[in-house]
Amino acid sequence: MLDDLPIPLDRTAAEPLSVQVADALRAAATGGVLRVSDRLPSSRALAQRLGVSRAVVSTAYDQLHAEGWITGRRGSGTYLSTAPAAAPPSTDPGAGTDPDAGLLDLVPGAPCADAVDPAAWRRAWRAAGDRPADTRKDRAGEPEFRVAVAEHLLRHRGLAAGAASVVLATAGTSSAVGELASALLRPGDTVAIEDPGYQRAVGAFQAAGVRVLPVPVDGDGLRVDLIPAGVRAVYCTPAHQFPIGARMPAARRVDLIEFARATGGFVIEDDYDGELRYDTAPLPLLASMAPDVVVHLGTTSKIIATTLGAGWLVARPDIADAVLAHRAHTGTAPSPAGQRVLSEFARHGDLARHLRRLRRVVPPRRALVVDALARRGLPVVGDDAGSHVVVELPDAAAEQHAVDAARARGVLLDGLARHHLAEEHQFGVAIGYTALGTAELARAVPIAADCLAAARARRT
């Protein structure tokens, strides 16, 4: 028992105490103070020694457990399960360091981790860990997970998965895109994808030998009228286009469905940011409008935690069968661990409660961002849904200036340039507001607003 484990805490810092505890334990592991199989103090004992609430230590332990650093043994305590060897000395002072470490991160895509109830999270992990070891994976996914996802989609996204569609577990959106490309398409087939858009999806298609055709987006999302005939599939994010932030209106959704039916192709609907909307009525999912030509993808990484590595695919039976056949041929299947945690999280209503809490926690952060940008006279788009907004800039030089200036002042921004596949035609910065806590967000956003306003005022 390492009761004298050094864990310095700074109660004046903006960083939560639970994060400081987790960081100190990781540092102890990588520095050799902790070794594999070392037993950690109980959460109660460590909380008493540090003078913090037990919830602070439990939250830190939960995060380390999710990352694979520690493991619990029933009746005997918590132990370090992995400890990377310390890096050898380097003559390069920048070697082995994260260039973004210490920056206030406003890049979109991270979940709102502090909206997760620590007790519910801990309960789900413990219940999932109580399951006996398996001899084989279910290629379609854990039955309980598929039931939980079907219930979630029905209650929160208005999608009824019944006889016309099948729910499969996936390892996440990018993995699902790759499986669909390998199972349904042939090398050389063409897929239309939003530009700017999600580059990991681009990479998944290209890794399968599929040709990717960038199609511009506007304020209503993907330009359906610019999709040429001959594409085998269309990938899009209609709920909150990534990264521009547009919501595809009903009329364009109908146009996209009609295009798919007329050409004999199919649509891959990535439900990015679909659970979050503000002051707007929900629009029907493409998959609920046309299950015959739409494959629906979702993931836990944006609404709960990136550590689960669990997602879902909803498709008509023949498409689901093709994916399962591909898995059987390659010997692959999504890991059951994250599926079991999600199933347990949903079992007693904790998932539904989490989503309700998320919808209470996130809107004030959105308002903080929008108000700060508005005070500087900055035009904001994409603020009626999702977890990020976009400030448009006049050209590439202004975008780069804003990103560089913010970094110099300790804030990480996400320019649109890196999300383009074809020639850049839209410029600006996407600002995410779910990763940081309210206090950190209140520090970061005024800096971002200053840098953006200065970039717009520059003459290039």
Coordinates of C-alpha atoms in Angstrom, one line a residue:
M1 CA 0.0 0.0 0.0
L2 CA 1.5 3.3 -1.1
D3 CA 0.1 5.6 1.6
D4 CA 2.9 8.1 1.1
L5 CA 2.4 8.5 -2.6
P6 CA 3.2 12.1 -3.5
I7 CA 0.1 13.8 -5.0
P8 CA 0.5 17.6 -5.0
L9 CA -2.8 19.6 -5.4
D10 CA -3.2 23.2 -6.3
R11 CA -6.6 24.3 -5.1
T12 CA -6.2 27.7 -6.8
A13 CA -5.8 26.2 -10.3
A14 CA -8.7 26.1 -12.8
E15 CA -7.9 22.4 -13.4
P16 CA -10.4 20.2 -11.4
L17 CA -8.9 18.4 -8.4
S18 CA -9.9 15.0 -9.9
V19 CA -7.8 15.8 -13.0
Q20 CA -4.9 16.8 -10.8
V21 CA -5.1 13.5 -8.9
A22 CA -5.3 11.4 -12.1
D23 CA -2.3 13.4 -13.6
A24 CA -0.2 12.8 -10.5
L25 CA -0.9 9.0 -10.6
R26 CA 0.0 8.8 -14.3
A27 CA 3.2 10.7 -13.6
A28 CA 4.0 8.3 -10.7
A29 CA 3.5 5.4 -13.1
T30 CA 5.5 6.7 -15.9
G31 CA 8.2 7.9 -13.5
G32 CA 8.7 4.5 -11.9
V33 CA 7.3 5.6 -8.5
L34 CA 4.4 3.2 -9.1
R35 CA 5.0 -0.2 -10.7
V36 CA 2.7 -2.8 -12.3
S37 CA 0.7 -4.7 -9.6
D38 CA 1.3 -2.0 -7.0
R39 CA -1.8 -1.6 -4.9
L40 CA -3.3 2.0 -4.7
P41 CA -4.8 3.5 -1.6
S42 CA -8.6 3.1 -1.4
S43 CA -10.6 6.1 -2.6
R44 CA -11.7 6.8 1.0
A45 CA -8.2 6.6 2.4
L46 CA -6.6 8.7 -0.3
A47 CA -9.4 11.3 -0.1
Q48 CA -8.8 11.6 3.7
R49 CA -5.1 12.0 3.2
L50 CA -5.5 14.7 0.5
G51 CA -8.3 16.5 2.3
V52 CA -10.7 16.2 -0.6
S53 CA -14.1 14.5 -1.1
R54 CA -14.2 10.8 -1.9
A55 CA -15.9 11.7 -5.2
V56 CA -12.8 13.6 -6.3
V57 CA -10.6 10.5 -5.9
S58 CA -13.3 8.1 -7.3
T59 CA -13.6 10.3 -10.5
A60 CA -9.8 10.2 -10.9
Y61 CA -9.8 6.4 -10.5
D62 CA -12.7 6.0 -12.9
Q63 CA -10.8 7.9 -15.6
L64 CA -7.6 5.9 -15.0
H65 CA -9.6 2.7 -15.2
A66 CA -11.2 3.8 -18.4
E67 CA -7.7 4.5 -19.9
G68 CA -6.5 1.1 -18.8
W69 CA -4.0 2.3 -16.2
I70 CA -5.6 0.6 -13.2
T71 CA -7.8 -2.4 -12.5
G72 CA -9.9 -3.4 -9.6
R73 CA -9.8 -6.8 -7.9
R74 CA -12.9 -7.8 -6.0
G75 CA -12.3 -7.8 -2.3
S76 CA -8.7 -6.8 -2.6
G77 CA -8.4 -3.2 -3.9
T78 CA -7.2 -1.3 -6.9
Y79 CA -3.9 -2.0 -8.7
L80 CA -1.7 -0.5 -11.4
S81 CA -2.2 -2.6 -14.5
T82 CA 0.2 -0.9 -16.9
A83 CA 3.2 1.5 -16.7
P84 CA 5.0 2.6 -19.8
A85 CA 8.8 2.7 -19.5
A86 CA 10.3 6.1 -18.9
A87 CA 11.7 7.6 -22.1
P88 CA 15.4 7.7 -22.4
P89 CA 17.2 11.0 -22.1
S90 CA 17.2 13.0 -25.3
T91 CA 19.5 15.8 -26.5
D92 CA 16.4 17.3 -28.3
P93 CA 14.5 19.4 -25.7
G94 CA 11.3 19.0 -27.7
A95 CA 11.5 15.3 -28.2
G96 CA 8.7 13.2 -26.8
T97 CA 6.5 16.1 -25.8
D98 CA 3.0 17.0 -26.9
P99 CA 3.1 20.4 -28.6
D100 CA -0.5 21.1 -27.5
A101 CA 0.1 20.1 -23.9
G102 CA -1.1 22.9 -21.5
L103 CA -3.2 24.7 -24.1
L104 CA -6.8 25.5 -23.6
D105 CA -8.4 23.2 -26.2
L106 CA -11.3 24.6 -28.2
V107 CA -11.0 22.0 -31.0
P108 CA -14.5 20.4 -31.6
G109 CA -15.1 16.7 -31.2
A110 CA -14.6 16.0 -27.5
P111 CA -17.4 15.0 -25.2
C112 CA -18.6 16.9 -22.2
A113 CA -16.9 14.7 -19.7
D114 CA -17.9 16.6 -16.6
A115 CA -21.6 16.0 -17.4
V116 CA -21.1 12.3 -16.7
D117 CA -22.3 11.4 -13.2
P118 CA -19.3 9.7 -11.5
A119 CA -21.5 7.4 -9.4
A120 CA -23.4 6.1 -12.4
W121 CA -20.2 5.8 -14.5
R122 CA -18.5 3.8 -11.7
R123 CA -21.6 1.6 -11.3
A124 CA -21.7 0.8 -15.0
W125 CA -18.0 -0.2 -15.1
R126 CA -18.3 -2.3 -12.0
A127 CA -21.4 -4.1 -13.4
A128 CA -19.7 -4.7 -16.7
G129 CA -16.6 -6.1 -15.0
D130 CA -18.8 -8.6 -13.1
R131 CA -19.6 -10.4 -16.3
P132 CA -17.7 -13.7 -16.8
A133 CA -14.9 -14.0 -19.3
D134 CA -16.1 -15.0 -22.8
T135 CA -14.7 -17.6 -25.2
R136 CA -15.8 -15.8 -28.3
K137 CA -17.2 -12.4 -29.5
D138 CA -20.7 -11.9 -31.0
R139 CA -20.0 -10.5 -34.4
A140 CA -23.2 -8.5 -34.4
G141 CA -22.5 -7.1 -31.0
E142 CA -23.6 -7.9 -27.4
P143 CA -27.4 -8.5 -27.5
E144 CA -27.9 -6.2 -24.5
F145 CA -26.0 -3.4 -26.2
R146 CA -28.1 -3.7 -29.4
V147 CA -31.3 -3.5 -27.3
A148 CA -30.0 -0.5 -25.4
V149 CA -29.1 1.3 -28.6
A150 CA -32.4 0.5 -30.2
E151 CA -34.2 2.0 -27.2
H152 CA -32.0 5.0 -27.2
L153 CA -32.6 5.7 -30.9
L154 CA -36.3 5.3 -30.5
R155 CA -36.6 7.5 -27.5
H156 CA -34.1 10.2 -28.3
R157 CA -33.7 10.2 -32.1
G158 CA -37.1 9.0 -33.3
L159 CA -35.7 6.0 -35.2
A160 CA -37.5 2.7 -34.8
A161 CA -35.3 -0.2 -35.7
G162 CA -37.7 -3.0 -36.6
A163 CA -38.2 -5.5 -39.3
A164 CA -36.9 -3.1 -41.9
S165 CA -33.6 -2.5 -40.2
V166 CA -31.0 -4.2 -38.1
V167 CA -28.8 -2.7 -35.3
L168 CA -25.2 -3.8 -35.2
A169 CA -22.4 -2.8 -32.8
T170 CA -19.4 -1.1 -34.2
A171 CA -16.0 0.1 -32.9
G172 CA -17.0 3.7 -33.7
T173 CA -17.8 5.8 -36.7
S174 CA -14.5 5.5 -38.6
S175 CA -14.4 1.8 -38.1
A176 CA -18.0 1.5 -39.4
V177 CA -17.2 3.5 -42.5
G178 CA -14.3 1.2 -43.3
E179 CA -16.5 -1.9 -42.8
L180 CA -19.2 -0.5 -45.1
A181 CA -16.6 0.4 -47.7
S182 CA -15.1 -3.1 -47.6
A183 CA -18.4 -5.0 -47.4
L184 CA -20.4 -3.1 -50.0
L185 CA -18.1 -1.3 -52.3
R186 CA -15.3 -2.4 -54.7
P187 CA -11.9 -0.8 -55.2
G188 CA -12.4 2.0 -57.6
D189 CA -16.0 2.8 -56.7
T190 CA -16.8 6.4 -56.0
V191 CA -18.2 7.8 -52.8
A192 CA -19.4 11.5 -52.5
I193 CA -18.4 13.2 -49.2
E194 CA -18.8 16.6 -47.8
D195 CA -16.1 19.2 -48.3
P196 CA -15.0 20.4 -45.9
G197 CA -15.7 17.3 -44.0
Y198 CA -14.6 14.5 -41.6
Q199 CA -11.2 13.5 -42.8
R200 CA -11.1 10.2 -40.8
A201 CA -14.1 9.1 -42.9
V202 CA -12.1 10.0 -46.0
G203 CA -9.2 8.0 -44.8
A204 CA -11.4 5.0 -44.0
F205 CA -12.8 5.0 -47.6
Q206 CA -9.4 5.5 -49.2
A207 CA -7.9 2.6 -47.1
A208 CA -10.5 0.3 -48.7
G209 CA -9.5 1.4 -52.2
V210 CA -12.6 3.6 -52.7
R211 CA -12.3 6.8 -54.7
V212 CA -13.5 9.8 -52.6
L213 CA -15.2 12.7 -54.5
P214 CA -15.4 16.0 -52.5
V215 CA -18.8 17.8 -52.8
P216 CA -19.1 21.4 -51.5
V217 CA -21.4 22.3 -48.6
D218 CA -23.3 25.5 -47.9
G219 CA -25.6 26.8 -45.2
D220 CA -27.9 23.9 -45.7
G221 CA -25.3 21.2 -45.7
L222 CA -24.2 18.9 -48.6
R223 CA -25.0 20.3 -52.0
V224 CA -27.1 17.5 -53.4
D225 CA -27.4 19.2 -56.8
L226 CA -23.6 19.0 -57.2
I227 CA -23.3 15.2 -56.7
P228 CA -22.6 13.7 -60.1
A229 CA -24.2 10.5 -61.3
G230 CA -22.2 7.4 -60.9
V231 CA -21.4 7.6 -57.2
R232 CA -22.1 4.4 -55.3
A233 CA -22.7 6.1 -51.9
V234 CA -22.9 9.4 -50.2
Y235 CA -21.5 10.2 -46.7
C236 CA -22.9 13.1 -44.8
T237 CA -23.5 14.6 -41.3
P238 CA -27.0 16.1 -41.7
A239 CA -27.7 16.8 -38.0
H240 CA -24.8 19.3 -37.6
Q241 CA -22.4 19.3 -40.5
F242 CA -18.8 18.8 -39.5
P243 CA -17.1 21.2 -39.5
I244 CA -19.4 24.0 -40.9
G245 CA -22.2 23.4 -38.5
A246 CA -25.1 23.4 -41.0
R247 CA -28.4 21.5 -40.3
M248 CA -29.7 19.9 -43.4
P249 CA -33.3 21.1 -43.9
A250 CA -36.2 18.7 -44.7
A251 CA -36.4 19.6 -48.4
R252 CA -32.7 18.8 -49.0
R253 CA -33.0 15.6 -47.1
V254 CA -35.8 14.6 -49.5
D255 CA -33.6 15.5 -52.4
L256 CA -30.7 13.4 -51.1
I257 CA -33.0 10.4 -50.6
E258 CA -34.5 10.8 -54.1
F259 CA -31.0 10.9 -55.5
A260 CA -30.0 7.7 -53.8
R261 CA -33.1 5.9 -55.0
A262 CA -32.7 7.2 -58.5
T263 CA -29.1 6.2 -58.8
G264 CA -29.3 2.8 -57.0
G265 CA -26.8 4.0 -54.3
F266 CA -27.1 4.4 -50.6
V267 CA -26.5 7.2 -48.0
I268 CA -24.3 6.9 -44.9
E269 CA -25.8 9.2 -42.3
D270 CA -23.2 10.0 -39.6
D271 CA -25.4 11.4 -36.7
Y272 CA -22.6 13.7 -35.5
D273 CA -23.9 16.0 -32.7
G274 CA -27.4 14.7 -33.3
E275 CA -28.4 14.7 -29.6
L276 CA -27.8 18.5 -29.1
R277 CA -30.0 21.2 -30.6
Y278 CA -31.2 24.6 -29.4
D279 CA -34.4 26.5 -30.0
T280 CA -35.1 24.4 -33.0
A281 CA -37.5 21.6 -33.7
P282 CA -36.0 18.2 -34.3
L283 CA -35.7 17.1 -37.9
P284 CA -36.4 13.4 -38.9
L285 CA -33.3 11.3 -39.3
L286 CA -32.6 10.2 -42.9
A287 CA -32.7 6.6 -41.7
S288 CA -36.3 7.1 -40.4
M289 CA -37.3 8.7 -43.7
A290 CA -35.8 6.1 -45.9
P291 CA -34.5 2.9 -44.3
D292 CA -34.3 1.4 -47.7
V293 CA -31.4 3.6 -48.8
V294 CA -29.8 5.0 -45.6
V295 CA -27.3 3.5 -43.2
H296 CA -27.3 5.2 -39.9
L297 CA -24.1 5.6 -37.8
G298 CA -23.8 6.7 -34.2
T299 CA -21.2 6.6 -31.5
T300 CA -20.7 7.0 -27.7
S301 CA -17.5 9.0 -28.1
K302 CA -19.3 12.4 -28.5
I303 CA -22.1 12.0 -26.0
I304 CA -20.4 10.1 -23.1
A305 CA -16.7 9.2 -23.4
T306 CA -14.1 8.5 -26.1
T307 CA -12.7 5.6 -24.0
L308 CA -15.7 3.2 -24.7
G309 CA -14.8 2.6 -28.3
A310 CA -18.4 1.6 -29.0
G311 CA -20.8 2.7 -31.7
W312 CA -23.7 1.4 -33.8
L313 CA -24.8 0.9 -37.4
V314 CA -28.5 0.6 -38.4
A315 CA -29.2 -0.7 -41.9
R316 CA -31.6 -2.9 -43.9
P317 CA -31.0 -6.6 -43.4
D318 CA -29.0 -7.3 -46.5
I319 CA -26.5 -4.6 -45.7
A320 CA -26.2 -5.8 -42.2
D321 CA -25.6 -9.3 -43.5
A322 CA -22.9 -8.1 -45.8
V323 CA -21.1 -6.4 -42.9
L324 CA -21.4 -9.6 -40.8
A325 CA -20.0 -11.6 -43.7
H326 CA -17.1 -9.2 -43.9
R327 CA -16.4 -9.6 -40.2
A328 CA -16.6 -13.4 -40.5
H329 CA -14.2 -13.3 -43.5
T330 CA -11.7 -11.1 -41.7
G331 CA -12.1 -12.6 -38.3
T332 CA -13.0 -9.2 -36.8
A333 CA -15.7 -8.1 -34.4
P334 CA -16.1 -5.0 -32.2
S335 CA -14.8 -5.3 -28.6
P336 CA -17.6 -6.2 -26.1
A337 CA -16.0 -4.2 -23.2
G338 CA -17.4 -0.8 -24.1
Q339 CA -20.7 -2.3 -25.3
R340 CA -21.2 -3.8 -21.8
V341 CA -20.4 -0.5 -20.1
L342 CA -23.0 1.3 -22.3
S343 CA -25.5 -1.5 -21.7
E344 CA -25.1 -1.2 -17.9
F345 CA -25.1 2.6 -18.1
A346 CA -28.5 2.4 -19.9
R347 CA -30.0 -0.4 -17.8
H348 CA -31.3 1.6 -14.9
G349 CA -31.9 4.8 -16.8
D350 CA -28.5 6.4 -16.3
L351 CA -28.1 7.0 -20.1
A352 CA -31.4 8.9 -20.3
R353 CA -30.5 10.9 -17.2
H354 CA -27.1 11.7 -18.7
L355 CA -28.6 13.0 -21.9
R356 CA -31.0 15.2 -19.9
R357 CA -28.1 16.5 -17.9
L358 CA -26.1 17.1 -21.0
R359 CA -28.9 19.2 -22.4
R360 CA -28.8 21.3 -19.2
V361 CA -25.0 21.6 -18.9
V362 CA -24.1 22.4 -22.6
P363 CA -26.5 25.3 -23.5
P364 CA -24.9 27.8 -20.9
R365 CA -21.5 27.0 -22.4
R366 CA -22.9 27.6 -25.9
A367 CA -24.3 30.9 -24.7
L368 CA -21.0 31.9 -23.1
V369 CA -19.2 31.3 -26.5
V370 CA -21.8 33.0 -28.7
D371 CA -22.1 36.0 -26.4
A372 CA -18.3 36.5 -26.2
L373 CA -18.0 36.3 -30.0
A374 CA -21.0 38.6 -30.5
R375 CA -19.4 41.3 -28.3
R376 CA -16.5 41.5 -30.7
G377 CA -18.8 41.7 -33.7
L378 CA -17.9 38.3 -35.0
P379 CA -20.3 36.5 -37.3
V380 CA -21.2 33.1 -35.9
V381 CA -22.8 30.1 -37.8
G382 CA -23.8 26.6 -36.7
D383 CA -25.0 27.7 -33.3
D384 CA -28.5 26.2 -33.5
A385 CA -27.3 22.7 -32.8
G386 CA -24.3 20.6 -31.8
S387 CA -21.2 21.2 -29.7
H388 CA -19.3 23.8 -31.8
V389 CA -19.8 27.0 -33.7
V390 CA -17.9 28.5 -36.6
V391 CA -16.6 32.0 -37.1
E392 CA -16.1 32.7 -40.8
L393 CA -13.0 34.5 -42.0
P394 CA -12.3 36.2 -45.3
D395 CA -9.3 34.1 -46.5
A396 CA -6.7 31.5 -45.6
A397 CA -4.2 34.1 -44.3
A398 CA -6.7 35.4 -41.8
E399 CA -7.5 31.9 -40.7
Q400 CA -3.9 31.0 -40.1
H401 CA -3.2 34.3 -38.3
A402 CA -6.1 33.6 -35.9
V403 CA -4.9 30.1 -35.2
D404 CA -1.3 31.1 -34.7
A405 CA -2.1 34.1 -32.5
A406 CA -4.4 32.1 -30.3
R407 CA -1.8 29.3 -29.9
A408 CA 0.8 32.0 -28.8
R409 CA -1.6 33.0 -26.1
G410 CA -2.3 29.4 -24.9
V411 CA -5.5 28.6 -26.8
L412 CA -5.9 25.8 -29.4
L413 CA -8.2 26.6 -32.3
D414 CA -9.3 24.5 -35.3
G415 CA -9.1 26.1 -38.7
L416 CA -11.2 24.9 -41.5
A417 CA -8.3 24.5 -43.9
R418 CA -7.3 21.0 -42.6
H419 CA -10.8 19.7 -43.2
H420 CA -10.9 20.4 -46.9
L421 CA -10.2 17.6 -49.4
A422 CA -10.4 19.7 -52.6
E423 CA -9.3 23.3 -53.1
E424 CA -10.1 25.4 -50.0
H425 CA -13.3 27.4 -50.6
Q426 CA -14.4 28.2 -47.0
F427 CA -12.3 29.8 -44.3
G428 CA -12.7 30.2 -40.6
V429 CA -12.4 28.6 -37.2
A430 CA -14.5 26.0 -35.5
I431 CA -14.8 26.5 -31.7
G432 CA -15.8 23.5 -29.6
Y433 CA -17.3 24.2 -26.2
T434 CA -17.9 20.9 -24.5
A435 CA -14.3 19.7 -23.6
L436 CA -13.5 22.5 -21.3
G437 CA -15.2 23.3 -18.0
T438 CA -17.0 26.6 -17.6
A439 CA -14.1 28.3 -15.8
E440 CA -11.6 27.3 -18.5
L441 CA -14.0 28.2 -21.2
A442 CA -14.5 31.6 -19.7
R443 CA -10.7 32.1 -19.9
A444 CA -10.2 30.7 -23.4
V445 CA -13.1 32.2 -25.4
P446 CA -12.2 35.9 -24.9
I447 CA -8.7 35.2 -26.1
A448 CA -10.1 33.4 -29.1
A449 CA -12.5 36.3 -29.8
D450 CA -9.6 38.8 -29.6
C451 CA -7.5 36.8 -32.1
L452 CA -10.4 36.3 -34.5
A453 CA -11.3 39.9 -34.4
A454 CA -7.7 40.9 -35.1
A455 CA -7.5 38.4 -38.0
R456 CA -10.7 39.8 -39.6
A457 CA -9.3 43.4 -39.3
R458 CA -6.0 42.6 -41.0
R459 CA -5.4 43.6 -44.6
T460 CA -3.7 40.8 -46.5

